[in-house]
Amino acid sequence: MNGPQQTNKKLYNNSTLIQANHLFHINEPNPNKESDLTQRWLSLKPGTLLMARCGRTISVMNPGQLNMTDGPDISQATIIIDGEIKTGKIECHTKEGNWRKHRHNHDPAYDDIILHVVNQFAAKPVLRQVPTVALVIKQPMGCKLTTENLVKDVLETIAALGRESWEDMVRQYYNKSLLDFQHQALRYLGKGGNEIAFKTLSELIGFVDISITKRSELIRILSTLIKDERIIFHRAGIRPANHASNRLDFAARIMLFIRDWNVSYFWDIRKFELIYHQRIAGGCGKAMTAELLGNAFYPFLASRSRQHGHHGKDQQWYKQWSALQLPLIYGKIKRKFSGLLYPGDVKKFPISQGILRLQRSNCRYLHCESCPLSSSGN
């Protein structure tokens, strides 16, 4: 890992830095973007009081979470409207009139929203049955990290956040069965909107029957099962390569690998790596291989090693995890940190996980004043 002086030298010599007002900044967003408004809503603290344009009082209990698929921007939000608790979806628009412009009034997916959040009211109310509130954004909410206020030990700081993510992942598999692990592993095939659908698919199958010996046979079963009404697969906003029908070969590989699990994998790292790459890695790209190992297999193996007293093996699995490399940088990280960190550093799995943890804990809620990467914020 780079030392403080070497890190800063890399930062200032990076030819991809973007210059503005003699300072090197992260790309700043355009003002009044819908994504800014959505983030502003998600940053609201429980107990925040708002007045809807209809005169009703809105109290925020839980701002909800960002919806990554088609439909309203925010899901699972809980608010109190004049004393009545409501949980549901929220739609955000920079202008109130965009509700009709985007034709939400003709889309059943928007029929049950509990609140309309806007940056600018229309001349006349657009929705009669649903309250509308205005959150005014006076300036873009871009990240204020620069090479001048970045802490010197930035990579060490991010790596520490990554280690925290590792420990969380290891803990989540504590006392989990091999079948529970299969459900979780398949969730990662649906990353970006179909996590629940793939988990449900795994639950409906359970352990693959021992009579199924060919992967093609299991793929045929899965192809039929994805049409089951109990499974809802999203397509809007999801790359074609990630559609359910294009992930069934990989799903079959994972399920057969877990069905034939060998207990020696918990302590025999070399054996696990050999069989894994023979049976799973050959059927997917480098990105999914890293995701599956980093988010599922390695944490699960480390968790079981701790439970069964295989002393030191959990640290060996952590070492394997730390050595993972992503072939590409996550888009959300690239947009925010392009020019501040070397791409080669950001492709390291622990660094990427540390940045994602920072975005979940600080960036999402606009807690810039406590950003651990900012020397001015500490």
Short mmCIF file of C-alpha atoms in Angstrom, two decimals:
data_model
loop_
_atom_site.label_atom_id
_atom_site.label_comp_id
_atom_site.label_asym_id
_atom_site.label_seq_id
_atom_site.Cartn_x
_atom_site.Cartn_y
_atom_site.Cartn_z
CA MET A 1 0.00 0.00 0.00
CA ASN A 2 1.25 3.46 -0.79
CA GLY A 3 2.72 5.64 1.93
CA PRO A 4 1.40 9.18 2.50
CA GLN A 5 4.03 10.97 0.42
CA GLN A 6 3.81 8.52 -2.46
CA THR A 7 0.02 8.73 -2.42
CA ASN A 8 -0.04 12.51 -2.67
CA LYS A 9 2.53 12.45 -5.46
CA LYS A 10 0.30 10.11 -7.42
CA LEU A 11 -2.70 12.29 -6.82
CA TYR A 12 -1.10 15.46 -8.10
CA ASN A 13 0.56 13.79 -11.08
CA ASN A 14 -2.58 12.07 -12.30
CA SER A 15 -3.20 13.32 -15.84
CA THR A 16 -6.93 12.64 -15.59
CA LEU A 17 -7.54 15.29 -12.94
CA ILE A 18 -10.17 17.89 -13.74
CA GLN A 19 -9.13 21.48 -13.09
CA ALA A 20 -11.55 24.18 -11.96
CA ASN A 21 -10.63 27.47 -10.28
CA HIS A 22 -7.04 26.25 -9.85
CA LEU A 23 -8.19 23.32 -7.70
CA PHE A 24 -8.56 19.70 -8.70
CA HIS A 25 -12.09 18.56 -7.97
CA ILE A 26 -14.27 15.55 -8.34
CA ASN A 27 -16.77 15.97 -11.18
CA GLU A 28 -19.52 18.24 -9.88
CA PRO A 29 -23.14 17.55 -10.82
CA ASN A 30 -25.33 19.90 -12.78
CA PRO A 31 -27.64 21.97 -10.56
CA ASN A 32 -31.19 20.83 -9.86
CA LYS A 33 -30.85 17.25 -10.99
CA GLU A 34 -33.54 14.83 -9.92
CA SER A 35 -30.86 12.63 -8.36
CA ASP A 36 -29.82 15.57 -6.15
CA LEU A 37 -33.39 15.94 -4.96
CA THR A 38 -33.68 12.24 -4.26
CA GLN A 39 -30.45 12.30 -2.25
CA ARG A 40 -31.67 15.37 -0.38
CA TRP A 41 -34.82 13.52 0.64
CA LEU A 42 -32.85 10.43 1.70
CA SER A 43 -30.64 12.64 3.88
CA LEU A 44 -33.58 13.88 5.97
CA LYS A 45 -33.43 12.82 9.59
CA PRO A 46 -36.33 11.11 11.39
CA GLY A 47 -38.55 13.74 12.96
CA THR A 48 -38.11 16.28 10.15
CA LEU A 49 -41.35 18.26 9.70
CA LEU A 50 -42.52 19.51 6.30
CA MET A 51 -45.59 21.38 5.12
CA ALA A 52 -47.29 20.08 1.98
CA ARG A 53 -48.69 22.62 -0.48
CA CYS A 54 -52.18 21.45 0.48
CA GLY A 55 -51.51 22.50 4.08
CA ARG A 56 -51.08 19.03 5.58
CA THR A 57 -48.18 18.36 7.97
CA ILE A 58 -45.66 15.70 6.95
CA SER A 59 -43.34 14.12 9.52
CA VAL A 60 -40.50 11.90 8.32
CA MET A 61 -40.06 8.65 10.25
CA ASN A 62 -37.90 6.80 7.71
CA PRO A 63 -36.91 8.43 4.40
CA GLY A 64 -36.78 4.98 2.77
CA GLN A 65 -34.29 3.61 0.29
CA LEU A 66 -33.37 4.26 -3.32
CA ASN A 67 -35.29 2.12 -5.80
CA MET A 68 -32.84 0.65 -8.32
CA THR A 69 -35.49 -0.68 -10.72
CA ASP A 70 -38.47 0.72 -12.59
CA GLY A 71 -41.13 2.62 -10.66
CA PRO A 72 -41.03 5.43 -8.08
CA ASP A 73 -37.63 6.73 -6.96
CA ILE A 74 -37.90 5.73 -3.30
CA SER A 75 -39.38 2.66 -1.64
CA GLN A 76 -40.11 1.59 1.94
CA ALA A 77 -40.44 5.14 3.23
CA THR A 78 -42.49 5.82 6.34
CA ILE A 79 -44.08 9.22 6.98
CA ILE A 80 -46.82 10.63 9.20
CA ILE A 81 -49.48 12.69 7.41
CA ASP A 82 -51.58 14.65 9.92
CA GLY A 83 -51.13 11.89 12.50
CA GLU A 84 -51.66 8.95 10.12
CA ILE A 85 -48.67 6.66 9.58
CA LYS A 86 -48.09 5.60 5.99
CA THR A 87 -45.41 3.36 4.49
CA GLY A 88 -44.81 3.17 0.78
CA LYS A 89 -43.18 4.72 -2.26
CA ILE A 90 -42.19 8.32 -3.02
CA GLU A 91 -41.57 9.98 -6.38
CA CYS A 92 -39.19 12.93 -6.82
CA HIS A 93 -39.20 15.56 -9.57
CA THR A 94 -37.31 18.81 -10.03
CA LYS A 95 -40.57 20.35 -11.28
CA GLU A 96 -44.02 19.37 -10.10
CA GLY A 97 -45.31 19.34 -13.67
CA ASN A 98 -42.88 16.55 -14.60
CA TRP A 99 -45.40 14.13 -13.16
CA ARG A 100 -47.53 14.54 -16.27
CA LYS A 101 -44.55 15.13 -18.56
CA HIS A 102 -43.18 11.71 -17.57
CA ARG A 103 -46.70 10.24 -17.98
CA HIS A 104 -46.80 8.81 -14.48
CA ASN A 105 -50.53 9.50 -14.47
CA HIS A 106 -50.85 6.68 -17.02
CA ASP A 107 -48.53 4.22 -15.24
CA PRO A 108 -50.08 1.90 -12.59
CA ALA A 109 -46.67 1.57 -10.90
CA TYR A 110 -47.16 5.11 -9.55
CA ASP A 111 -50.76 4.73 -8.37
CA ASP A 112 -49.88 3.98 -4.75
CA ILE A 113 -47.22 6.59 -3.94
CA ILE A 114 -47.63 8.24 -0.56
CA LEU A 115 -45.79 11.49 -1.32
CA HIS A 116 -44.61 13.63 -4.23
CA VAL A 117 -41.33 15.49 -3.55
CA VAL A 118 -40.41 18.39 -5.84
CA ASN A 119 -37.91 21.20 -6.07
CA GLN A 120 -40.33 23.64 -7.69
CA PHE A 121 -44.11 23.84 -7.43
CA ALA A 122 -46.29 24.18 -10.53
CA ALA A 123 -48.73 27.07 -10.89
CA LYS A 124 -51.54 24.69 -9.87
CA PRO A 125 -51.40 21.44 -7.90
CA VAL A 126 -50.81 18.38 -10.08
CA LEU A 127 -51.90 15.68 -7.62
CA ARG A 128 -55.08 16.01 -5.59
CA GLN A 129 -55.06 12.84 -3.49
CA VAL A 130 -51.32 12.70 -2.72
CA PRO A 131 -49.50 15.46 -0.77
CA THR A 132 -46.70 17.34 -2.53
CA VAL A 133 -43.80 18.91 -0.64
CA ALA A 134 -40.98 21.12 -1.90
CA LEU A 135 -37.34 20.64 -0.96
CA VAL A 136 -35.40 23.62 -2.26
CA ILE A 137 -31.86 22.89 -3.48
CA LYS A 138 -30.00 26.18 -3.68
CA GLN A 139 -26.76 24.70 -5.07
CA PRO A 140 -25.50 21.40 -6.43
CA MET A 141 -24.79 18.80 -3.78
CA GLY A 142 -21.53 17.62 -5.23
CA CYS A 143 -18.72 16.02 -3.27
CA LYS A 144 -16.30 18.63 -1.94
CA LEU A 145 -13.25 16.39 -1.69
CA THR A 146 -10.19 17.78 -3.45
CA THR A 147 -6.51 16.91 -3.44
CA GLU A 148 -6.01 19.84 -1.07
CA ASN A 149 -8.35 18.58 1.67
CA LEU A 150 -7.83 14.84 1.17
CA VAL A 151 -6.23 13.10 4.16
CA LYS A 152 -2.67 11.94 3.50
CA ASP A 153 -3.30 8.31 4.46
CA VAL A 154 -6.37 8.08 2.23
CA LEU A 155 -5.77 4.51 1.03
CA GLU A 156 -5.16 3.25 4.56
CA THR A 157 -8.37 4.97 5.69
CA ILE A 158 -10.39 3.44 2.86
CA ALA A 159 -8.82 0.01 3.44
CA ALA A 160 -9.90 0.19 7.10
CA LEU A 161 -13.47 0.84 5.96
CA GLY A 162 -13.12 -2.14 3.64
CA ARG A 163 -12.03 -4.31 6.58
CA GLU A 164 -15.17 -3.24 8.43
CA SER A 165 -17.25 -4.38 5.45
CA TRP A 166 -15.41 -7.71 5.48
CA GLU A 167 -16.23 -8.24 9.15
CA ASP A 168 -19.89 -7.42 8.52
CA MET A 169 -20.03 -9.95 5.69
CA VAL A 170 -18.37 -12.64 7.81
CA ARG A 171 -20.83 -12.03 10.66
CA GLN A 172 -23.86 -12.29 8.38
CA TYR A 173 -22.98 -15.93 7.63
CA TYR A 174 -22.56 -16.94 11.26
CA ASN A 175 -24.76 -19.98 12.03
CA LYS A 176 -26.05 -20.00 8.44
CA SER A 177 -26.56 -23.34 6.73
CA LEU A 178 -25.12 -24.27 3.37
CA LEU A 179 -28.59 -23.82 1.87
CA ASP A 180 -28.87 -20.33 3.40
CA PHE A 181 -25.55 -19.58 1.77
CA GLN A 182 -26.85 -20.78 -1.60
CA HIS A 183 -29.78 -18.36 -1.34
CA GLN A 184 -27.42 -15.49 -0.57
CA ALA A 185 -24.97 -16.44 -3.32
CA LEU A 186 -27.71 -16.41 -5.92
CA ARG A 187 -28.78 -12.96 -4.77
CA TYR A 188 -25.60 -11.60 -6.32
CA LEU A 189 -26.66 -12.86 -9.73
CA GLY A 190 -29.51 -10.37 -9.54
CA LYS A 191 -27.44 -7.43 -8.39
CA GLY A 192 -29.00 -4.17 -9.51
CA GLY A 193 -32.68 -5.02 -9.08
CA ASN A 194 -33.31 -8.76 -9.22
CA GLU A 195 -31.73 -9.85 -5.94
CA ILE A 196 -35.01 -10.98 -4.37
CA ALA A 197 -36.08 -12.80 -7.54
CA PHE A 198 -32.91 -14.90 -7.68
CA LYS A 199 -33.09 -15.61 -3.94
CA THR A 200 -36.68 -16.79 -4.40
CA LEU A 201 -35.56 -18.97 -7.31
CA SER A 202 -33.01 -20.61 -5.02
CA GLU A 203 -35.61 -21.11 -2.29
CA LEU A 204 -38.02 -22.82 -4.68
CA ILE A 205 -35.32 -25.22 -5.87
CA GLY A 206 -33.62 -25.90 -2.53
CA PHE A 207 -30.68 -28.27 -2.79
CA VAL A 208 -30.42 -29.68 -6.29
CA ASP A 209 -31.53 -33.31 -6.33
CA ILE A 210 -28.69 -35.80 -6.55
CA SER A 211 -30.34 -37.36 -9.60
CA ILE A 212 -29.54 -34.25 -11.65
CA THR A 213 -26.06 -34.83 -13.00
CA LYS A 214 -25.93 -32.54 -16.03
CA ARG A 215 -25.91 -28.75 -15.88
CA SER A 216 -28.06 -28.56 -19.01
CA GLU A 217 -30.77 -30.51 -17.20
CA LEU A 218 -30.80 -28.05 -14.30
CA ILE A 219 -30.84 -25.08 -16.70
CA ARG A 220 -34.01 -26.46 -18.31
CA ILE A 221 -35.65 -26.69 -14.89
CA LEU A 222 -34.60 -23.13 -14.02
CA SER A 223 -35.83 -21.86 -17.40
CA THR A 224 -39.30 -23.13 -16.56
CA LEU A 225 -39.20 -21.93 -12.97
CA ILE A 226 -38.34 -18.30 -13.76
CA LYS A 227 -41.82 -18.02 -15.28
CA ASP A 228 -43.41 -18.90 -11.93
CA GLU A 229 -45.79 -16.18 -10.72
CA ARG A 230 -44.09 -16.21 -7.32
CA ILE A 231 -40.95 -14.75 -8.89
CA ILE A 232 -40.93 -11.20 -10.22
CA PHE A 233 -37.98 -10.42 -12.47
CA HIS A 234 -37.40 -6.80 -13.49
CA ARG A 235 -36.10 -5.89 -16.93
CA ALA A 236 -36.32 -2.09 -17.04
CA GLY A 237 -33.01 -0.45 -16.16
CA ILE A 238 -31.14 -3.78 -16.21
CA ARG A 239 -28.52 -4.56 -18.84
CA PRO A 240 -29.57 -7.35 -21.22
CA ALA A 241 -26.56 -9.42 -20.18
CA ASN A 242 -27.93 -9.40 -16.63
CA HIS A 243 -31.46 -10.50 -17.51
CA ALA A 244 -32.55 -13.68 -15.74
CA SER A 245 -32.49 -15.86 -18.84
CA ASN A 246 -28.84 -14.95 -19.42
CA ARG A 247 -27.80 -15.84 -15.86
CA LEU A 248 -29.24 -19.36 -15.64
CA ASP A 249 -26.04 -21.15 -16.66
CA PHE A 250 -24.16 -19.37 -13.90
CA ALA A 251 -26.98 -20.09 -11.41
CA ALA A 252 -26.83 -23.78 -12.30
CA ARG A 253 -23.05 -23.83 -11.82
CA ILE A 254 -23.35 -22.29 -8.35
CA MET A 255 -26.15 -24.61 -7.24
CA LEU A 256 -24.39 -27.77 -8.41
CA PHE A 257 -21.13 -26.64 -6.82
CA ILE A 258 -22.88 -26.10 -3.48
CA ARG A 259 -24.82 -29.38 -3.81
CA ASP A 260 -21.49 -31.21 -4.14
CA TRP A 261 -19.79 -29.19 -1.39
CA ASN A 262 -16.73 -30.75 0.24
CA VAL A 263 -16.10 -29.92 3.90
CA SER A 264 -12.36 -29.81 3.23
CA TYR A 265 -12.92 -26.49 1.42
CA PHE A 266 -13.08 -24.76 4.82
CA TRP A 267 -9.39 -25.40 5.51
CA ASP A 268 -7.95 -26.39 2.13
CA ILE A 269 -7.72 -23.09 0.26
CA ARG A 270 -5.84 -24.54 -2.69
CA LYS A 271 -8.44 -27.26 -3.23
CA PHE A 272 -11.33 -24.81 -3.02
CA GLU A 273 -9.72 -22.43 -5.51
CA LEU A 274 -9.02 -25.25 -7.96
CA ILE A 275 -12.54 -26.71 -7.91
CA TYR A 276 -14.20 -23.29 -7.87
CA HIS A 277 -12.38 -22.15 -10.99
CA GLN A 278 -13.10 -25.44 -12.74
CA ARG A 279 -16.82 -25.48 -12.00
CA ILE A 280 -17.90 -21.86 -11.64
CA ALA A 281 -15.39 -19.27 -12.85
CA GLY A 282 -15.25 -20.73 -16.33
CA GLY A 283 -18.86 -19.81 -16.91
CA CYS A 284 -18.76 -16.12 -16.03
CA GLY A 285 -16.73 -12.97 -16.50
CA LYS A 286 -13.99 -11.68 -14.24
CA ALA A 287 -16.26 -9.09 -12.62
CA MET A 288 -18.88 -11.60 -11.48
CA THR A 289 -16.18 -14.01 -10.33
CA ALA A 290 -14.69 -11.31 -8.10
CA GLU A 291 -18.13 -10.24 -6.85
CA LEU A 292 -19.14 -13.77 -5.96
CA LEU A 293 -15.88 -14.62 -4.22
CA GLY A 294 -15.67 -11.27 -2.43
CA ASN A 295 -19.27 -10.94 -1.29
CA ALA A 296 -20.24 -14.57 -0.78
CA PHE A 297 -17.74 -17.44 -0.84
CA TYR A 298 -14.76 -15.94 1.01
CA PRO A 299 -16.83 -14.40 3.86
CA PHE A 300 -18.82 -17.63 4.23
CA LEU A 301 -15.67 -19.75 4.36
CA ALA A 302 -14.08 -17.39 6.90
CA SER A 303 -17.22 -17.43 9.05
CA ARG A 304 -17.34 -21.22 9.12
CA SER A 305 -13.61 -21.39 9.86
CA ARG A 306 -14.14 -19.23 12.94
CA GLN A 307 -17.12 -21.28 14.08
CA HIS A 308 -15.33 -24.61 13.76
CA GLY A 309 -12.10 -23.48 15.37
CA HIS A 310 -9.86 -23.63 12.32
CA HIS A 311 -7.53 -21.08 13.86
CA GLY A 312 -5.90 -18.69 11.45
CA LYS A 313 -7.86 -19.91 8.45
CA ASP A 314 -10.24 -16.96 8.61
CA GLN A 315 -7.24 -14.67 8.21
CA GLN A 316 -6.11 -16.69 5.20
CA TRP A 317 -9.53 -16.20 3.64
CA TYR A 318 -9.23 -12.49 4.40
CA LYS A 319 -5.88 -12.51 2.61
CA GLN A 320 -7.55 -14.12 -0.42
CA TRP A 321 -10.30 -11.49 -0.24
CA SER A 322 -7.75 -8.66 -0.04
CA ALA A 323 -6.01 -9.91 -3.18
CA LEU A 324 -9.16 -9.75 -5.34
CA GLN A 325 -9.06 -7.33 -8.27
CA LEU A 326 -12.02 -5.93 -10.19
CA PRO A 327 -11.56 -5.71 -13.98
CA LEU A 328 -13.47 -2.42 -14.05
CA ILE A 329 -14.25 0.35 -11.58
CA TYR A 330 -17.82 0.58 -10.31
CA GLY A 331 -19.60 3.40 -12.14
CA LYS A 332 -20.77 5.11 -8.94
CA ILE A 333 -17.18 5.14 -7.66
CA LYS A 334 -15.67 6.29 -10.95
CA ARG A 335 -18.05 9.26 -11.15
CA LYS A 336 -17.16 10.37 -7.65
CA PHE A 337 -13.47 9.55 -7.29
CA SER A 338 -12.10 9.84 -10.81
CA GLY A 339 -8.98 11.98 -10.52
CA LEU A 340 -8.46 11.51 -6.80
CA LEU A 341 -7.30 7.91 -6.72
CA TYR A 342 -5.34 5.78 -9.13
CA PRO A 343 -7.64 3.43 -11.09
CA GLY A 344 -5.36 0.53 -10.15
CA ASP A 345 -5.96 1.23 -6.46
CA VAL A 346 -9.73 1.56 -6.85
CA LYS A 347 -9.89 -1.82 -8.64
CA LYS A 348 -8.61 -3.51 -5.50
CA PHE A 349 -11.63 -5.19 -3.94
CA PRO A 350 -11.02 -3.99 -0.34
CA ILE A 351 -10.63 -0.39 -1.56
CA SER A 352 -13.81 -0.54 -3.63
CA GLN A 353 -15.70 -2.03 -0.67
CA GLY A 354 -14.36 0.69 1.61
CA ILE A 355 -15.56 3.40 -0.77
CA LEU A 356 -18.98 1.77 -1.09
CA ARG A 357 -19.22 1.67 2.70
CA LEU A 358 -18.35 5.36 2.86
CA GLN A 359 -21.03 6.15 0.30
CA ARG A 360 -23.64 4.20 2.26
CA SER A 361 -22.77 5.73 5.62
CA ASN A 362 -21.77 9.31 4.74
CA CYS A 363 -22.39 10.29 1.13
CA ARG A 364 -25.95 9.00 0.96
CA TYR A 365 -26.97 11.12 3.94
CA LEU A 366 -24.78 14.11 3.01
CA HIS A 367 -22.71 13.78 6.19
CA CYS A 368 -19.82 15.64 4.58
CA GLU A 369 -18.73 17.22 7.86
CA SER A 370 -17.75 13.80 9.23
CA CYS A 371 -16.16 12.42 6.05
CA PRO A 372 -13.08 10.40 7.12
CA LEU A 373 -11.34 11.21 3.82
CA SER A 374 -11.48 14.96 4.36
CA SER A 375 -8.84 16.65 6.50
CA SER A 376 -11.09 19.69 6.82
CA GLY A 377 -14.03 17.59 7.96
CA ASN A 378 -12.28 15.95 10.90
#
